[in-house]
Coordinates of C-alpha atoms and ligand atoms in Angstrom, one line a residue:
M1 CA -9.5 -6.8 -4.7
A2 CA -6.8 -7.3 -7.4
P3 CA -6.3 -10.7 -8.9
Q4 CA -3.4 -12.5 -7.2
D5 CA -0.4 -13.2 -9.4
P6 CA -0.1 -17.0 -9.5
L7 CA 3.7 -16.6 -9.5
A8 CA 3.4 -14.7 -6.2
E9 CA 1.9 -17.8 -4.7
N10 CA 4.8 -19.9 -6.1
N11 CA 7.0 -17.7 -4.2
G12 CA 5.2 -18.7 -1.1
Y13 CA 3.8 -15.3 0.0
T14 CA 0.2 -14.4 0.4
L15 CA 0.2 -10.7 0.4
D16 CA -3.1 -8.9 0.1
S17 CA -3.0 -6.3 -2.7
Q18 CA -4.2 -3.8 -0.1
G19 CA -1.3 -4.9 2.1
P20 CA 0.8 -3.0 4.6
D21 CA 2.7 0.1 3.6
S22 CA 5.7 -1.0 5.5
F23 CA 6.6 -4.7 5.3
P24 CA 6.0 -6.2 8.8
L25 CA 9.2 -7.3 10.3
G26 CA 8.5 -6.2 13.8
M27 CA 6.0 -3.5 14.0
K28 CA 2.9 -1.8 12.6
I29 CA 1.1 -4.9 11.2
P30 CA -2.5 -4.0 10.5
S31 CA -4.5 -6.9 11.8
T32 CA -6.7 -7.1 8.7
V33 CA -3.8 -7.8 6.4
K34 CA -2.8 -11.4 5.6
V35 CA 0.9 -11.5 5.6
R36 CA 3.1 -14.2 6.9
R37 CA 6.8 -14.3 7.6
P38 CA 8.8 -16.5 5.3
S39 CA 9.6 -20.0 6.3
A40 CA 13.0 -21.6 5.6
A41 CA 11.5 -22.9 2.4
D42 CA 10.4 -19.5 1.3
L43 CA 13.9 -18.2 1.8
A44 CA 15.4 -21.0 -0.3
P45 CA 16.9 -19.5 -3.4
Q46 CA 15.1 -19.7 -6.7
S47 CA 18.1 -20.1 -8.9
P48 CA 20.9 -22.6 -9.0
I49 CA 23.7 -20.0 -8.9
L50 CA 22.1 -18.4 -5.9
A51 CA 21.6 -21.8 -4.3
E52 CA 25.3 -22.5 -4.7
S53 CA 26.4 -19.2 -3.4
L54 CA 24.1 -19.5 -0.3
A55 CA 25.3 -23.0 0.3
K56 CA 28.6 -21.4 1.2
S57 CA 27.0 -19.0 3.6
P58 CA 24.2 -19.4 6.1
V59 CA 20.6 -19.0 4.7
D60 CA 19.7 -17.0 7.7
R61 CA 17.9 -13.7 7.8
V62 CA 19.6 -12.6 11.0
F63 CA 22.9 -13.2 9.4
W64 CA 21.9 -11.1 6.4
R65 CA 20.6 -8.4 8.6
K66 CA 23.7 -8.1 10.7
R67 CA 25.9 -8.3 7.7
S68 CA 24.0 -5.6 5.8
L69 CA 23.8 -3.4 8.9
H70 CA 27.5 -3.6 9.3
R71 CA 28.0 -2.7 5.7
L72 CA 25.6 0.3 6.0
F73 CA 26.5 3.7 7.4
S74 CA 26.1 3.9 11.2
L75 CA 23.6 1.1 11.9
G76 CA 26.3 -1.5 12.4
N77 CA 26.9 -0.3 15.9
M78 CA 23.4 -0.7 17.3
D79 CA 22.7 -3.7 19.4
A80 CA 19.2 -5.1 19.0
K81 CA 18.2 -4.5 22.7
A82 CA 19.0 -0.8 22.6
R83 CA 17.1 -0.6 19.3
D84 CA 14.0 -2.4 20.5
S85 CA 13.6 -0.5 23.7
N86 CA 13.5 2.7 21.8
I87 CA 11.3 2.0 18.7
P88 CA 8.8 4.8 18.3
Q89 CA 5.2 3.6 18.1
S90 CA 4.2 6.2 15.5
I91 CA 5.9 8.7 13.3
D92 CA 3.9 11.9 12.9
G93 CA 3.9 13.6 9.5
K94 CA 5.1 17.0 10.8
R95 CA 8.5 18.2 9.8
S96 CA 10.8 18.2 12.8
R97 CA 14.4 17.7 11.8
K98 CA 15.5 17.0 15.4
S99 CA 12.9 14.3 16.1
E100 CA 13.5 12.8 12.7
Q101 CA 17.1 12.5 13.4
E102 CA 16.4 10.8 16.8
L103 CA 14.1 8.4 15.1
D104 CA 16.5 7.8 12.3
E105 CA 18.5 4.9 13.7
H106 CA 15.6 2.8 14.8
A107 CA 13.5 3.6 11.8
R108 CA 16.4 2.9 9.4
T109 CA 17.1 -0.4 11.1
Q110 CA 13.5 -1.3 10.4
I111 CA 13.6 -0.1 6.8
V112 CA 16.8 -2.1 6.2
E113 CA 15.1 -5.2 7.5
D114 CA 12.0 -4.5 5.4
S115 CA 14.1 -3.9 2.4
I116 CA 15.9 -7.2 2.6
Y117 CA 12.6 -8.9 3.1
V118 CA 11.0 -7.2 0.1
M119 CA 13.9 -8.1 -2.2
R120 CA 13.7 -11.7 -1.1
M121 CA 10.0 -11.7 -1.6
N122 CA 10.3 -10.2 -5.1
D123 CA 13.0 -12.6 -6.2
F124 CA 11.6 -14.7 -8.9
G125 CA 14.7 -16.7 -9.6
G126 CA 17.8 -14.7 -10.6
Y127 CA 15.7 -11.6 -11.3
T128 CA 13.7 -9.3 -9.1
V129 CA 10.2 -8.2 -10.1
P130 CA 9.7 -4.5 -9.3
A131 CA 6.4 -5.2 -7.5
Q132 CA 4.3 -8.4 -7.5
G133 CA 1.1 -8.2 -9.5
L134 CA 1.7 -4.7 -10.9
Y135 CA 5.0 -5.4 -12.5
P136 CA 5.6 -9.2 -12.6
F137 CA 8.6 -9.4 -15.0
Q138 CA 12.2 -8.2 -15.1
W139 CA 12.3 -4.4 -15.8
N140 CA 15.6 -3.1 -17.1
W141 CA 16.5 0.0 -15.0
D142 CA 14.7 -1.4 -12.0
S143 CA 17.0 -4.4 -12.1
A144 CA 20.1 -2.4 -12.5
I145 CA 19.3 -0.4 -9.3
V146 CA 18.1 -3.5 -7.5
S147 CA 21.4 -5.4 -8.2
A148 CA 23.2 -2.9 -5.9
G149 CA 20.6 -3.6 -3.2
W150 CA 21.4 -7.3 -3.4
A151 CA 25.1 -6.5 -3.2
V152 CA 24.7 -5.3 0.3
F153 CA 23.9 -8.7 1.6
D154 CA 24.5 -11.2 -1.3
E155 CA 27.1 -10.2 -3.8
A156 CA 26.7 -13.3 -6.0
R157 CA 23.0 -12.7 -6.3
A158 CA 23.7 -9.0 -7.3
W159 CA 25.8 -10.1 -10.3
E160 CA 23.2 -12.7 -11.2
E161 CA 20.5 -9.9 -11.5
L162 CA 22.6 -8.2 -14.1
E163 CA 23.5 -11.4 -16.0
K164 CA 19.8 -12.3 -16.2
L165 CA 19.0 -8.9 -17.5
F166 CA 21.6 -9.2 -20.2
S167 CA 20.4 -12.7 -21.1
G168 CA 17.6 -10.8 -22.9
Q169 CA 20.0 -8.5 -24.9
W170 CA 19.2 -8.5 -28.6
E171 CA 21.8 -9.3 -31.2
D172 CA 22.1 -5.6 -32.2
G173 CA 22.9 -4.7 -28.6
M174 CA 19.6 -3.4 -27.3
V175 CA 18.6 -4.4 -23.8
P176 CA 14.8 -4.5 -23.8
S177 CA 12.7 -2.5 -21.2
I178 CA 11.1 -5.7 -20.0
V179 CA 12.2 -9.3 -20.2
F180 CA 9.3 -11.8 -19.9
H181 CA 11.1 -14.7 -18.3
R182 CA 8.0 -16.4 -17.0
P183 CA 4.3 -15.9 -17.9
S184 CA 2.0 -13.8 -15.8
N185 CA -1.6 -12.6 -16.4
T186 CA -1.5 -9.6 -14.1
Y187 CA 0.3 -7.2 -16.5
F188 CA -0.7 -5.6 -19.8
P189 CA 0.8 -5.4 -22.5
G190 CA 2.5 -8.8 -22.0
P191 CA 4.6 -10.9 -24.4
D192 CA 1.7 -11.9 -26.7
I193 CA 1.0 -8.3 -27.5
W194 CA 4.6 -7.4 -28.0
G195 CA 5.2 -10.5 -30.1
T196 CA 9.0 -10.6 -30.3
P197 CA 9.5 -14.4 -30.7
Q198 CA 12.8 -14.5 -32.4
K199 CA 14.8 -12.8 -29.6
P200 CA 16.8 -14.6 -26.9
S201 CA 13.9 -14.3 -24.5
K202 CA 10.4 -12.9 -24.9
S203 CA 10.7 -9.2 -24.4
T204 CA 9.4 -5.8 -25.3
G205 CA 10.8 -4.2 -28.5
I206 CA 12.0 -0.9 -26.8
T207 CA 14.6 -0.1 -24.2
Q208 CA 14.9 1.9 -20.9
P209 CA 17.5 4.2 -19.3
P210 CA 20.9 2.6 -19.4
V211 CA 21.7 2.4 -15.7
A212 CA 23.6 -0.9 -15.8
A213 CA 27.1 0.4 -16.2
L214 CA 26.7 2.5 -13.0
S215 CA 25.7 -0.7 -11.2
V216 CA 28.5 -2.7 -12.6
R217 CA 31.0 -0.1 -11.4
F218 CA 29.3 0.1 -8.0
L219 CA 29.5 -3.6 -7.5
Y220 CA 33.0 -3.9 -8.9
E221 CA 34.4 -1.0 -6.8
H222 CA 32.8 -2.2 -3.5
T223 CA 33.2 -5.9 -4.0
E224 CA 34.1 -8.2 -1.1
N225 CA 35.1 -10.9 -3.6
P226 CA 37.5 -9.3 -6.1
E227 CA 38.0 -12.6 -8.0
L228 CA 34.3 -12.9 -8.6
A229 CA 34.0 -9.2 -9.5
E230 CA 36.8 -9.5 -12.0
Q231 CA 35.2 -12.5 -13.7
K232 CA 31.8 -10.7 -13.9
L233 CA 33.3 -7.5 -15.2
V234 CA 35.1 -9.3 -18.0
S235 CA 31.9 -11.0 -19.1
L236 CA 29.5 -8.1 -18.7
F237 CA 31.7 -5.3 -20.1
P238 CA 31.3 -6.2 -23.8
K239 CA 27.5 -6.4 -23.3
L240 CA 27.4 -3.0 -21.7
L241 CA 29.6 -1.6 -24.5
A242 CA 27.3 -3.1 -27.2
W243 CA 24.3 -1.5 -25.5
H244 CA 25.9 1.9 -25.4
R245 CA 27.0 1.6 -29.0
W246 CA 23.4 0.6 -29.9
W247 CA 22.1 3.9 -28.3
Y248 CA 24.3 6.0 -30.6
K249 CA 23.8 3.9 -33.7
A250 CA 20.0 3.4 -33.4
R251 CA 19.0 6.5 -31.6
D252 CA 21.4 9.2 -32.8
P253 CA 21.9 8.3 -36.5
E254 CA 22.2 12.0 -37.2
N255 CA 25.1 12.4 -34.9
T256 CA 23.8 15.1 -32.6
G257 CA 25.5 13.9 -29.4
V258 CA 22.2 13.2 -27.7
V259 CA 19.9 10.2 -28.2
A260 CA 16.2 9.9 -28.9
I261 CA 13.5 8.0 -27.1
L262 CA 10.7 6.8 -29.3
H263 CA 8.2 5.8 -26.6
P264 CA 7.5 7.4 -23.2
W265 CA 8.1 4.0 -21.6
E266 CA 11.7 4.2 -22.8
S267 CA 12.2 7.2 -20.5
G268 CA 10.8 5.4 -17.5
M269 CA 8.8 8.6 -16.9
D270 CA 5.7 7.3 -18.7
N271 CA 3.2 10.2 -18.3
S272 CA 5.6 13.1 -17.7
P273 CA 4.1 16.4 -18.8
A274 CA 7.2 16.8 -20.9
W275 CA 5.5 14.5 -23.5
D276 CA 2.1 16.2 -23.6
E277 CA 2.8 18.1 -26.8
S278 CA 4.8 15.3 -28.5
M279 CA 2.0 12.8 -27.7
K280 CA -0.6 14.7 -29.7
F281 CA -0.4 12.4 -32.8
P282 CA -3.6 10.7 -33.8
I283 CA -4.6 7.5 -32.0
D284 CA -4.8 4.5 -34.4
K285 CA -7.7 2.0 -34.4
L286 CA -6.5 -0.4 -31.8
P287 CA -7.4 -4.0 -31.0
R288 CA -9.7 -4.0 -27.9
Y289 CA -7.6 -4.2 -24.8
V290 CA -8.0 -4.2 -21.0
R291 CA -5.5 -2.5 -18.8
C292 CA -4.3 -4.5 -15.7
D293 CA -2.5 -1.6 -13.9
L294 CA -5.8 -0.4 -12.5
N295 CA -6.4 -3.7 -10.8
H296 CA -3.5 -2.9 -8.6
V297 CA -3.3 0.9 -8.2
D298 CA -6.0 3.6 -8.0
S299 CA -6.6 5.3 -11.4
C300 CA -5.9 8.7 -9.9
M301 CA -2.2 7.6 -9.5
R302 CA -1.8 6.2 -13.1
P303 CA -1.7 7.5 -16.7
T304 CA -5.1 8.3 -18.2
Q305 CA -6.9 6.0 -20.7
E306 CA -6.1 8.4 -23.6
T307 CA -2.4 8.3 -22.8
Y308 CA -2.6 4.5 -22.8
D309 CA -4.2 4.5 -26.2
R310 CA -1.2 6.5 -27.5
Y311 CA 1.2 4.1 -25.8
L312 CA -0.5 1.3 -27.6
T313 CA -0.6 3.1 -30.9
L314 CA 3.2 3.4 -30.8
L315 CA 3.6 -0.2 -29.8
H316 CA 1.5 -1.5 -32.7
R317 CA 3.2 0.8 -35.2
F318 CA 6.6 -0.3 -34.1
K319 CA 5.6 -4.0 -34.3
A320 CA 4.3 -3.4 -37.8
A321 CA 7.8 -2.0 -38.7
N322 CA 9.3 -5.3 -39.2
F323 CA 9.0 -6.2 -35.5
Y324 CA 10.8 -3.2 -33.9
D325 CA 13.5 -3.0 -36.5
P326 CA 15.8 -0.3 -34.9
S327 CA 17.0 1.0 -38.2
R328 CA 13.4 1.9 -39.1
L329 CA 11.9 3.0 -35.8
Y330 CA 13.8 6.2 -35.5
W331 CA 12.5 7.4 -38.9
I332 CA 8.9 6.3 -38.6
S333 CA 8.0 7.1 -35.0
P334 CA 5.5 10.0 -34.5
F335 CA 7.1 10.4 -31.1
R336 CA 10.8 11.3 -31.1
V337 CA 12.1 13.2 -28.1
T338 CA 15.4 14.0 -26.5
D339 CA 14.7 13.0 -22.9
L340 CA 16.7 14.5 -20.1
C341 CA 16.5 11.4 -18.0
V342 CA 17.8 8.9 -20.6
N343 CA 20.5 11.3 -21.8
S344 CA 21.8 12.2 -18.4
I345 CA 21.9 8.6 -17.3
L346 CA 23.6 7.6 -20.6
I347 CA 26.3 10.3 -20.1
R348 CA 26.8 9.2 -16.5
A349 CA 26.9 5.6 -17.5
N350 CA 29.4 6.4 -20.2
R351 CA 31.6 7.8 -17.4
D352 CA 31.3 4.6 -15.5
L353 CA 31.9 2.5 -18.6
R354 CA 35.0 4.5 -19.2
W355 CA 36.2 3.9 -15.6
L356 CA 35.6 0.2 -16.2
A357 CA 37.4 0.3 -19.6
L358 CA 40.4 1.8 -17.8
R359 CA 40.4 -1.1 -15.3
L360 CA 40.5 -3.5 -18.3
E361 CA 43.2 -1.4 -20.0
K362 CA 41.0 -1.0 -23.1
D363 CA 42.5 2.3 -24.4
D364 CA 40.7 2.3 -27.7
I365 CA 37.4 2.0 -26.0
V366 CA 38.3 4.8 -23.6
K367 CA 38.9 7.0 -26.6
E368 CA 35.5 6.0 -28.2
I369 CA 33.7 6.8 -24.9
D370 CA 35.5 10.2 -24.7
E371 CA 34.1 11.0 -28.1
W372 CA 30.6 10.2 -26.8
L373 CA 31.2 12.3 -23.8
N374 CA 32.5 15.3 -25.7
K375 CA 29.7 15.1 -28.2
G376 CA 27.3 14.8 -25.3
F377 CA 28.6 18.0 -23.8
E378 CA 27.8 19.8 -27.0
G379 CA 24.4 18.1 -27.5
F380 CA 23.2 19.1 -24.0
K381 CA 23.7 22.8 -24.9
Q382 CA 20.5 22.7 -27.0
L383 CA 18.5 21.5 -24.0
W384 CA 19.2 24.5 -21.7
D385 CA 16.4 27.1 -21.3
E386 CA 17.9 30.3 -20.1
D387 CA 14.5 31.9 -19.4
S388 CA 13.5 29.4 -16.8
G389 CA 17.0 28.4 -15.7
L390 CA 16.2 24.8 -16.3
F391 CA 17.1 22.1 -18.7
K392 CA 14.2 20.9 -20.9
C393 CA 13.4 17.8 -23.0
K394 CA 13.1 18.5 -26.7
D395 CA 10.7 17.3 -29.4
Q396 CA 13.1 16.3 -32.2
L397 CA 10.3 16.4 -34.8
T398 CA 9.2 20.0 -34.1
G399 CA 12.6 21.2 -32.8
K400 CA 10.8 22.7 -29.8
L401 CA 11.8 22.5 -26.1
A402 CA 9.1 20.9 -24.1
N403 CA 7.3 23.5 -21.9
A404 CA 7.5 21.4 -18.8
P405 CA 9.5 22.0 -15.7
I406 CA 10.2 18.4 -14.5
S407 CA 12.5 16.9 -12.0
A408 CA 14.7 15.5 -14.8
A409 CA 15.7 19.1 -15.4
F410 CA 18.2 18.6 -12.5
L411 CA 19.7 15.4 -13.9
P412 CA 22.4 17.1 -16.0
L413 CA 24.1 17.7 -12.7
F414 CA 24.2 13.9 -12.3
A415 CA 25.6 13.6 -15.8
G416 CA 28.2 16.4 -15.0
V417 CA 27.3 18.3 -18.1
A418 CA 25.8 21.5 -16.6
T419 CA 28.1 24.5 -16.3
K420 CA 28.7 26.0 -12.8
E421 CA 26.4 28.9 -13.8
Q422 CA 23.7 26.5 -14.9
A423 CA 24.1 24.6 -11.7
D424 CA 23.5 27.8 -9.7
K425 CA 20.3 28.5 -11.6
L426 CA 19.1 25.0 -11.2
T427 CA 19.6 25.1 -7.5
H428 CA 17.7 28.3 -7.2
N429 CA 14.8 26.6 -8.9
L430 CA 15.2 23.5 -6.8
E431 CA 15.1 25.5 -3.6
R432 CA 11.9 27.2 -4.8
W433 CA 10.3 23.9 -5.5
L434 CA 11.3 22.5 -2.2
G435 CA 9.8 25.5 -0.5
Q436 CA 6.4 24.6 -1.9
V437 CA 6.2 21.0 -0.7
N438 CA 6.8 19.1 2.5
Y439 CA 8.9 16.4 0.9
G440 CA 11.2 16.8 -2.2
V441 CA 11.8 16.4 -5.0
P442 CA 8.4 16.6 -6.7
S443 CA 8.5 15.2 -10.3
M444 CA 7.3 18.5 -11.6
D445 CA 7.3 22.2 -10.5
P446 CA 4.6 22.3 -7.8
E447 CA 3.7 25.8 -8.9
D448 CA 2.8 24.6 -12.4
H449 CA -0.9 24.2 -13.1
R450 CA -0.4 20.6 -14.3
F451 CA 1.1 19.5 -11.0
E452 CA -0.8 16.5 -9.6
P453 CA 0.7 15.2 -6.3
L454 CA -0.4 11.6 -6.8
R455 CA -0.3 10.9 -10.5
Y456 CA 2.8 8.9 -11.3
W457 CA 5.3 11.3 -13.1
R458 CA 3.2 14.4 -12.8
G459 CA 4.0 15.4 -9.2
P460 CA 5.0 12.5 -6.9
V461 CA 8.5 12.1 -5.4
W462 CA 10.5 9.1 -6.8
I463 CA 13.4 8.0 -4.5
I464 CA 15.6 7.0 -7.5
M465 CA 15.3 10.6 -8.8
N466 CA 16.1 11.9 -5.4
W467 CA 19.3 9.9 -5.3
M468 CA 20.4 11.0 -8.8
I469 CA 19.6 14.6 -8.1
S470 CA 21.4 14.7 -4.7
N471 CA 24.3 12.8 -6.2
G472 CA 24.7 15.4 -8.9
L473 CA 24.3 18.2 -6.3
R474 CA 27.2 16.8 -4.4
H475 CA 29.4 16.7 -7.5
Y476 CA 28.8 20.5 -7.9
G477 CA 29.4 21.1 -4.2
Y478 CA 25.8 21.7 -3.0
D479 CA 26.1 19.2 -0.1
E480 CA 23.6 20.9 2.1
L481 CA 20.8 20.7 -0.5
A482 CA 21.8 17.1 -1.3
D483 CA 21.5 16.3 2.4
R484 CA 18.1 17.9 2.5
I485 CA 16.9 15.6 -0.3
K486 CA 18.5 12.6 1.3
D487 CA 16.8 13.4 4.6
D488 CA 13.4 13.8 2.8
S489 CA 13.9 10.4 1.2
I490 CA 14.6 8.8 4.5
S491 CA 11.6 10.5 6.1
L492 CA 9.3 9.3 3.2
T493 CA 10.4 5.7 3.3
T494 CA 10.3 5.7 7.1
K495 CA 6.8 7.2 7.2
A496 CA 5.2 5.5 4.3
G497 CA 7.2 2.4 3.6
L498 CA 8.7 1.0 0.5
R499 CA 6.2 2.5 -2.0
E500 CA 6.7 3.1 -5.7
Y501 CA 6.4 6.9 -5.2
F502 CA 5.2 9.4 -2.7
D503 CA 2.9 12.4 -2.4
P504 CA 5.2 15.5 -1.9
L505 CA 2.6 17.3 0.1
T506 CA 1.4 14.7 2.6
G507 CA 4.3 12.2 2.4
D508 CA 1.8 9.4 1.8
G509 CA 2.9 6.4 -0.2
A510 CA 1.4 5.9 -3.7
G511 CA 1.5 3.4 -6.6
G512 CA 2.9 -0.1 -6.0
R513 CA 3.7 -1.5 -2.6
N514 CA 6.7 -3.5 -1.4
F515 CA 8.7 -2.0 -4.3
S516 CA 12.0 -3.5 -5.1
W517 CA 14.0 -0.4 -6.3
T518 CA 12.8 1.6 -3.3
A519 CA 14.1 -1.2 -1.1
A520 CA 17.4 -1.2 -3.0
M521 CA 17.7 2.5 -2.7
C522 CA 17.3 2.2 1.1
L523 CA 19.9 -0.6 1.2
A524 CA 22.6 0.5 -1.1
W525 CA 22.2 4.0 -2.6
L526 CA 20.5 6.5 -0.5
D527 CA 22.6 7.2 2.5
R528 CA 25.4 4.6 2.3
P529 CA 28.7 6.5 2.4
A530 CA 30.0 4.6 -0.6
A531 CA 27.0 5.7 -2.7
I532 CA 27.2 9.2 -1.5
A533 CA 30.9 9.4 -2.4
I534 CA 30.1 8.5 -6.0
G535 CA 29.0 12.1 -6.4
H536 CA 32.6 13.1 -6.0
K537 CA 34.0 10.5 -8.3
M538 CA 33.0 11.2 -11.8
S539 CA 35.2 9.6 -14.4
G540 CA 36.0 11.4 -17.7
P541 CA 36.1 15.1 -18.8
K542 CA 35.3 17.7 -16.2
K543 CA 35.2 20.7 -18.5
H544 CA 32.0 21.8 -16.8
L545 CA 33.8 22.5 -13.6
N546 CA 36.3 24.8 -15.2
A547 CA 33.6 26.7 -17.2
Ligands
LIG601 C1 4.1 0.4 -17.1 O1 3.5 -0.5 -17.6 O2 3.6 1.2 -16.3 C2 5.5 0.5 -17.4 O3 6.0 1.7 -16.9 C3 5.9 0.3 -18.8 O4 7.2 -0.1 -18.8

């Protein structure tokens, strides 16, 4: 039994760490699991801004549900009676498109309710923890995704999520991967190990994929409160810009058009096989440490001990470099990689930042962003591997492409930097991968000998990757394939609940439970028409489509 996070209790929820796969708002509540529904006090907002916003609208879960259902695809038309009379008792794991479609409406209603519930449960006061116990602080790209989930039922709270994230921004523009707003003893390495006391909040000394500009555009474009959105855009835009500028200054000082990550945690794909070669540097003598992640998740689903020793080696070396001084880290790090995930998201985020700059009539900034985009087009060329028909990450220290077919290989579609020919080759590979599994998209080629269906980024399906990949496919006109991935994502969350990731062979959930960004994906991104339409609305140069 994992230790309970004391903050979780502050939130008023007693959720057994072995708790239900699907949060229990109606059905499938295992009797052995201690879960209770929230009381009015539980639902009271944790932050003054949220309190104020909710004071103007009812603090009522039924209200939220209705409102969110109306704002979501087809579910708005369902009346509760029709839904309840038809709820299936179990969902078998077999692939049957027809029956899945029939189940869809009821199951999605349930998932929407569960998602709202999970977001509320993981709200620690203006920020949403990814999963209680396992990840008890504010994570950078999780929060950006989660903000759009909030927007479906509480727009003010959505903006607050982003403001809270940027409250941890460093003076040089970096937005840290984790902001430690409040203490917790259920995660390692916490603020004491990182030791960054001079910064606005306690935080890590590294960053994460820059998703935030995408979310700001999404919130702004779909606002129901234009005055609020305008005000938030004006205050957030300079912060976004400073972060993007930081990426180029600190992580591309040699002006290659693509940026480096210096720690696997910066990619978000901690133990991806793409880092195997680049992580072969010697492990330093480390202070004794105890991992906490294994208190929450089975070790077969997490990075190995040796990998952790290398994560910690990097952390301690960076700390010794004048406390994560960005002007030094690039030059001293034994791990320096061009990551497809960060670079694709950065390019896509540049496009959204450009769109926002146009709204604000900042022509000089539009020009600056166009330069980043044009250089990015060039930079991506070195990441294409014609032999495999895939993009690959690249070790900047050896100059070699990583011999690892990972799902981030498809993200240049999301960035809009792949040529049409490349897109064609990518989709051939993708179809082959999907033919080997029951649920896509696995995080690595299932035919590769390193494929492990349960181990974090070495095989499992991640819903956020599914959204980015399907979104990119739509941009290039592969709507059918995009729909297949969307349907798989719906099947997985329906079958296994709001898990961190999923086994592509069985569809079972894995990693953390009641996971905030999976909830946000279900609420805002996955199948909401507005989010689907984004695939067709890329700002900035479209040279790739003419190639
Ligand atoms: C972890 O601790 O697993 C995180 O991915 C680091 O950010």
